[in-house]
Amino acid sequence: MSRARALGLLEAFGLVYVLEAADAMMKTADVELVGYENVASGYISVLIQGDVSACQAAVESGVAAIKAMGGEVYSSVVIPSPHPDLAKITKRYALKSLLPA
Amino acid sequence: MSQQFKENMRMRYYGENALGLIETVGMVPALYASDMMLKAADVELISYENIGSTLVTVMVKGDVAAVSAAVEVGAKAAASIGTLTAQNVMARPIPGVGDIVSCHDIDVE
């Protein structure tokens, strides 16, 4: 994975909310879905990448989408020009490695 | 130290450097804390572990001063967007602790 310009992260409780948020994020701005992780006990995260402003807009709309459904967003953040070593963590959740062959 | 040299010297952690730990609820604060730690001081990401029950731990190594500075910044970052459950700087861990840390080595596929 080439170095992302910005990384957008969002975490909520339950797959239903997270899928809704991922849908809203990718429809809002020009961002690419990097990966997804079932953290544990219902905590699920989605990771996107793109330009800083695109990631900010996307994460904002993702948070709004979850709140509109009455769900709770545990945490969300946009990391501009993430440190290259973060890829060591994010690559574990890359969709490429999660999808069935 | 060149990036290439760093790539070649990937090896186990034996507790030769100070160890910095940050534990958060969920992975988003953990990733944010990692980013801030790596940018704040000359530390290296060595381990990442999703323990379960939503706890996620990230570990860095380096000089005591660098690790202390990094953990301080990382803990603040994690607490600003989520829940920080623990932070610690182990100045000189015993080799056995290094073995435990190495079980979750970030460079091992």
mmCIF file of C-alpha atoms in Angstrom:
data_model
loop_
_atom_site.group_PDB
_atom_site.id
_atom_site.type_symbol
_atom_site.label_atom_id
_atom_site.label_comp_id
_atom_site.label_asym_id
_atom_site.label_seq_id
_atom_site.Cartn_x
_atom_site.Cartn_y
_atom_site.Cartn_z
ATOM 1 C CA MET A 1 0.000 0.000 0.000
ATOM 2 C CA SER A 2 1.451 3.350 -0.987
ATOM 3 C CA ARG A 3 1.648 5.980 1.693
ATOM 4 C CA ALA A 4 -1.780 7.501 2.259
ATOM 5 C CA ARG A 5 -2.228 11.275 2.124
ATOM 6 C CA ALA A 6 -4.629 10.995 5.011
ATOM 7 C CA LEU A 7 -6.275 8.210 6.938
ATOM 8 C CA GLY A 8 -9.833 8.399 8.255
ATOM 9 C CA LEU A 9 -10.963 6.113 11.053
ATOM 10 C CA LEU A 10 -14.307 5.512 12.649
ATOM 11 C CA GLU A 11 -15.391 3.077 15.321
ATOM 12 C CA ALA A 12 -18.887 2.162 16.453
ATOM 13 C CA PHE A 13 -20.873 -0.602 18.089
ATOM 14 C CA GLY A 14 -22.244 -3.220 15.728
ATOM 15 C CA LEU A 15 -21.857 -4.019 12.048
ATOM 16 C CA VAL A 16 -25.148 -2.403 11.017
ATOM 17 C CA TYR A 17 -24.046 1.069 12.074
ATOM 18 C CA VAL A 18 -20.555 0.619 10.702
ATOM 19 C CA LEU A 19 -21.814 -0.473 7.278
ATOM 20 C CA GLU A 20 -24.158 2.514 7.174
ATOM 21 C CA ALA A 21 -21.254 4.806 8.071
ATOM 22 C CA ALA A 22 -18.929 3.236 5.492
ATOM 23 C CA ASP A 23 -21.621 3.696 2.857
ATOM 24 C CA ALA A 24 -22.099 7.353 3.795
ATOM 25 C CA MET A 25 -18.349 7.987 3.921
ATOM 26 C CA MET A 26 -17.663 6.653 0.469
ATOM 27 C CA LYS A 27 -20.675 8.399 -1.066
ATOM 28 C CA THR A 28 -19.702 11.746 0.465
ATOM 29 C CA ALA A 29 -16.145 12.209 -0.705
ATOM 30 C CA ASP A 30 -13.462 10.785 -2.950
ATOM 31 C CA VAL A 31 -12.083 8.311 -0.451
ATOM 32 C CA GLU A 32 -11.016 4.731 -0.749
ATOM 33 C CA LEU A 33 -11.934 1.978 1.676
ATOM 34 C CA VAL A 34 -8.732 0.564 3.171
ATOM 35 C CA GLY A 35 -9.997 -1.956 5.608
ATOM 36 C CA TYR A 36 -12.255 -3.053 8.366
ATOM 37 C CA GLU A 37 -11.653 -4.636 11.710
ATOM 38 C CA ASN A 38 -13.857 -6.414 14.175
ATOM 39 C CA VAL A 39 -12.008 -5.163 17.258
ATOM 40 C CA ALA A 40 -13.973 -7.219 19.786
ATOM 41 C CA SER A 41 -17.175 -7.268 21.791
ATOM 42 C CA GLY A 42 -19.112 -5.444 19.099
ATOM 43 C CA TYR A 43 -16.538 -2.732 18.485
ATOM 44 C CA ILE A 44 -16.007 -2.445 14.756
ATOM 45 C CA SER A 45 -13.731 -0.016 12.908
ATOM 46 C CA VAL A 46 -13.524 1.124 9.309
ATOM 47 C CA LEU A 47 -10.489 2.753 7.732
ATOM 48 C CA ILE A 48 -10.535 4.981 4.656
ATOM 49 C CA GLN A 49 -7.859 6.952 2.852
ATOM 50 C CA GLY A 50 -7.752 9.937 0.533
ATOM 51 C CA ASP A 51 -7.020 13.652 0.647
ATOM 52 C CA VAL A 52 -7.153 15.285 4.078
ATOM 53 C CA SER A 53 -10.270 17.304 3.281
ATOM 54 C CA ALA A 54 -11.976 14.334 1.650
ATOM 55 C CA CYS A 55 -11.262 12.187 4.701
ATOM 56 C CA GLN A 56 -12.554 14.907 7.025
ATOM 57 C CA ALA A 57 -15.782 15.278 5.063
ATOM 58 C CA ALA A 58 -16.197 11.518 4.860
ATOM 59 C CA VAL A 59 -15.636 10.885 8.568
ATOM 60 C CA GLU A 60 -18.011 13.732 9.456
ATOM 61 C CA SER A 61 -20.763 12.260 7.310
ATOM 62 C CA GLY A 62 -20.057 8.785 8.661
ATOM 63 C CA VAL A 63 -20.498 10.052 12.210
ATOM 64 C CA ALA A 64 -23.685 11.885 11.181
ATOM 65 C CA ALA A 65 -25.054 8.737 9.518
ATOM 66 C CA ILE A 66 -24.602 6.687 12.699
ATOM 67 C CA LYS A 67 -26.140 9.402 14.873
ATOM 68 C CA ALA A 68 -29.098 9.649 12.465
ATOM 69 C CA MET A 69 -29.763 5.946 13.085
ATOM 70 C CA GLY A 70 -29.595 6.509 16.825
ATOM 71 C CA GLY A 71 -26.265 4.709 17.199
ATOM 72 C CA GLU A 72 -23.231 5.675 19.192
ATOM 73 C CA VAL A 73 -19.878 6.563 17.640
ATOM 74 C CA TYR A 74 -17.092 5.500 19.989
ATOM 75 C CA SER A 75 -14.285 7.342 18.313
ATOM 76 C CA SER A 76 -13.350 8.872 15.000
ATOM 77 C CA VAL A 77 -10.259 10.636 13.778
ATOM 78 C CA VAL A 78 -8.508 11.872 10.653
ATOM 79 C CA ILE A 79 -4.734 11.394 10.582
ATOM 80 C CA PRO A 80 -3.085 13.668 7.991
ATOM 81 C CA SER A 81 0.027 12.136 6.410
ATOM 82 C CA PRO A 82 0.188 9.117 8.690
ATOM 83 C CA HIS A 83 3.604 7.772 9.737
ATOM 84 C CA PRO A 84 4.686 5.028 7.297
ATOM 85 C CA ASP A 85 4.915 2.465 10.113
ATOM 86 C CA LEU A 86 1.155 2.742 10.724
ATOM 87 C CA ALA A 87 0.777 0.672 7.569
ATOM 88 C CA LYS A 88 2.196 -2.251 9.538
ATOM 89 C CA ILE A 89 -0.995 -2.179 11.598
ATOM 90 C CA THR A 90 -3.477 -1.152 8.921
ATOM 91 C CA LYS A 91 -2.324 -3.765 6.400
ATOM 92 C CA ARG A 92 -3.565 -6.454 8.760
ATOM 93 C CA TYR A 93 -7.087 -5.183 8.192
ATOM 94 C CA ALA A 94 -6.770 -4.523 4.482
ATOM 95 C CA LEU A 95 -9.795 -5.847 2.655
ATOM 96 C CA LYS A 96 -7.461 -7.596 0.230
ATOM 97 C CA SER A 97 -6.324 -9.970 2.929
ATOM 98 C CA LEU A 98 -9.774 -10.388 4.492
ATOM 99 C CA LEU A 99 -11.741 -11.192 1.350
ATOM 100 C CA PRO A 100 -12.187 -14.820 0.339
ATOM 101 C CA ALA A 101 -9.898 -15.795 -2.545
ATOM 102 C CA MET B 1 20.020 5.192 10.514
ATOM 103 C CA SER B 2 18.884 4.601 6.939
ATOM 104 C CA GLN B 3 15.487 3.110 6.230
ATOM 105 C CA GLN B 4 17.118 0.219 4.380
ATOM 106 C CA PHE B 5 19.348 -0.577 7.344
ATOM 107 C CA LYS B 6 16.322 -0.500 9.635
ATOM 108 C CA GLU B 7 14.536 -2.892 7.271
ATOM 109 C CA ASN B 8 17.460 -5.318 7.437
ATOM 110 C CA MET B 9 17.880 -5.268 11.187
ATOM 111 C CA ARG B 10 14.355 -6.318 12.051
ATOM 112 C CA MET B 11 14.871 -8.523 15.001
ATOM 113 C CA ARG B 12 13.358 -9.591 18.209
ATOM 114 C CA TYR B 13 12.998 -7.233 21.117
ATOM 115 C CA TYR B 14 15.056 -8.413 24.072
ATOM 116 C CA GLY B 15 14.343 -5.566 26.449
ATOM 117 C CA GLU B 16 17.557 -3.794 25.416
ATOM 118 C CA ASN B 17 15.686 -0.488 25.022
ATOM 119 C CA ALA B 18 13.023 1.230 27.068
ATOM 120 C CA LEU B 19 9.506 0.021 26.349
ATOM 121 C CA GLY B 20 6.512 2.338 26.011
ATOM 122 C CA LEU B 21 2.952 1.031 26.163
ATOM 123 C CA ILE B 22 -0.429 2.557 25.494
ATOM 124 C CA GLU B 23 -3.685 0.706 25.899
ATOM 125 C CA THR B 24 -7.018 2.034 24.677
ATOM 126 C CA VAL B 25 -10.610 0.972 24.256
ATOM 127 C CA GLY B 26 -10.942 0.311 20.537
ATOM 128 C CA MET B 27 -8.352 0.502 17.791
ATOM 129 C CA VAL B 28 -9.002 4.045 16.552
ATOM 130 C CA PRO B 29 -7.421 5.754 19.598
ATOM 131 C CA ALA B 30 -4.600 3.176 19.498
ATOM 132 C CA LEU B 31 -3.793 3.953 15.869
ATOM 133 C CA TYR B 32 -3.978 7.681 16.531
ATOM 134 C CA ALA B 33 -1.679 7.301 19.543
ATOM 135 C CA SER B 34 0.792 5.231 17.471
ATOM 136 C CA ASP B 35 0.920 7.912 14.815
ATOM 137 C CA MET B 36 1.537 10.645 17.390
ATOM 138 C CA MET B 37 4.170 8.578 19.241
ATOM 139 C CA LEU B 38 6.126 7.832 16.064
ATOM 140 C CA LYS B 39 6.036 11.491 15.049
ATOM 141 C CA ALA B 40 6.822 12.874 18.517
ATOM 142 C CA ALA B 41 10.141 11.175 19.233
ATOM 143 C CA ASP B 42 12.698 8.732 17.866
ATOM 144 C CA VAL B 43 10.839 5.570 18.785
ATOM 145 C CA GLU B 44 10.060 2.458 16.809
ATOM 146 C CA LEU B 45 6.750 0.645 16.665
ATOM 147 C CA ILE B 46 7.398 -2.916 17.817
ATOM 148 C CA SER B 47 4.081 -4.461 18.779
ATOM 149 C CA TYR B 48 0.376 -4.165 18.288
ATOM 150 C CA GLU B 49 -2.074 -6.437 20.002
ATOM 151 C CA ASN B 50 -5.852 -6.671 19.973
ATOM 152 C CA ILE B 51 -6.217 -8.273 23.385
ATOM 153 C CA GLY B 52 -9.949 -8.772 23.221
ATOM 154 C CA SER B 53 -12.883 -7.210 25.087
ATOM 155 C CA THR B 54 -12.165 -4.068 23.018
ATOM 156 C CA LEU B 55 -8.709 -3.449 24.522
ATOM 157 C CA VAL B 56 -5.951 -2.660 22.050
ATOM 158 C CA THR B 57 -2.303 -2.176 23.028
ATOM 159 C CA VAL B 58 0.512 -0.571 21.055
ATOM 160 C CA MET B 59 4.172 -0.729 22.066
ATOM 161 C CA VAL B 60 7.201 1.310 21.069
ATOM 162 C CA LYS B 61 10.876 1.064 21.928
ATOM 163 C CA GLY B 62 13.713 3.582 22.110
ATOM 164 C CA ASP B 63 15.733 5.642 24.582
ATOM 165 C CA VAL B 64 14.032 6.242 27.928
ATOM 166 C CA ALA B 65 13.657 9.960 27.210
ATOM 167 C CA ALA B 66 12.293 9.390 23.723
ATOM 168 C CA VAL B 67 9.868 6.717 24.926
ATOM 169 C CA SER B 68 8.695 8.904 27.831
ATOM 170 C CA ALA B 69 8.053 11.837 25.504
ATOM 171 C CA ALA B 70 6.305 9.617 22.965
ATOM 172 C CA VAL B 71 4.034 7.929 25.514
ATOM 173 C CA GLU B 72 3.091 11.298 27.019
ATOM 174 C CA VAL B 73 2.049 12.628 23.602
ATOM 175 C CA GLY B 74 0.390 9.373 22.538
ATOM 176 C CA ALA B 75 -1.620 9.077 25.748
ATOM 177 C CA LYS B 76 -2.905 12.629 25.373
ATOM 178 C CA ALA B 77 -3.856 11.967 21.769
ATOM 179 C CA ALA B 78 -5.708 8.756 22.623
ATOM 180 C CA ALA B 79 -7.556 10.370 25.538
ATOM 181 C CA SER B 80 -8.616 13.278 23.311
ATOM 182 C CA ILE B 81 -10.649 11.073 20.960
ATOM 183 C CA GLY B 82 -11.461 8.010 23.015
ATOM 184 C CA THR B 83 -10.768 6.077 26.193
ATOM 185 C CA LEU B 84 -7.213 5.538 27.395
ATOM 186 C CA THR B 85 -7.085 2.598 29.798
ATOM 187 C CA ALA B 86 -3.363 2.492 30.587
ATOM 188 C CA GLN B 87 -0.014 4.011 29.736
ATOM 189 C CA ASN B 88 3.440 2.972 30.924
ATOM 190 C CA VAL B 89 7.135 3.446 30.334
ATOM 191 C CA MET B 90 9.344 0.512 31.312
ATOM 192 C CA ALA B 91 12.874 1.889 31.418
ATOM 193 C CA ARG B 92 14.700 -1.423 31.528
ATOM 194 C CA PRO B 93 12.415 -4.438 31.159
ATOM 195 C CA ILE B 94 13.799 -7.848 32.049
ATOM 196 C CA PRO B 95 14.433 -10.060 28.955
ATOM 197 C CA GLY B 96 11.384 -12.204 29.772
ATOM 198 C CA VAL B 97 9.182 -9.190 29.255
ATOM 199 C CA GLY B 98 10.876 -8.707 25.899
ATOM 200 C CA ASP B 99 9.838 -12.246 25.014
ATOM 201 C CA ILE B 100 6.197 -11.512 25.805
ATOM 202 C CA VAL B 101 6.332 -8.341 23.734
ATOM 203 C CA SER B 102 7.932 -10.270 20.865
ATOM 204 C CA CYS B 103 4.943 -12.626 20.756
ATOM 205 C CA HIS B 104 3.034 -9.744 19.178
ATOM 206 C CA ASP B 105 5.902 -8.514 16.973
ATOM 207 C CA ILE B 106 4.577 -6.085 14.380
ATOM 208 C CA ASP B 107 6.972 -7.297 11.687
ATOM 209 C CA VAL B 108 5.915 -10.916 11.872
ATOM 210 C CA GLU B 109 3.236 -11.788 9.343
#
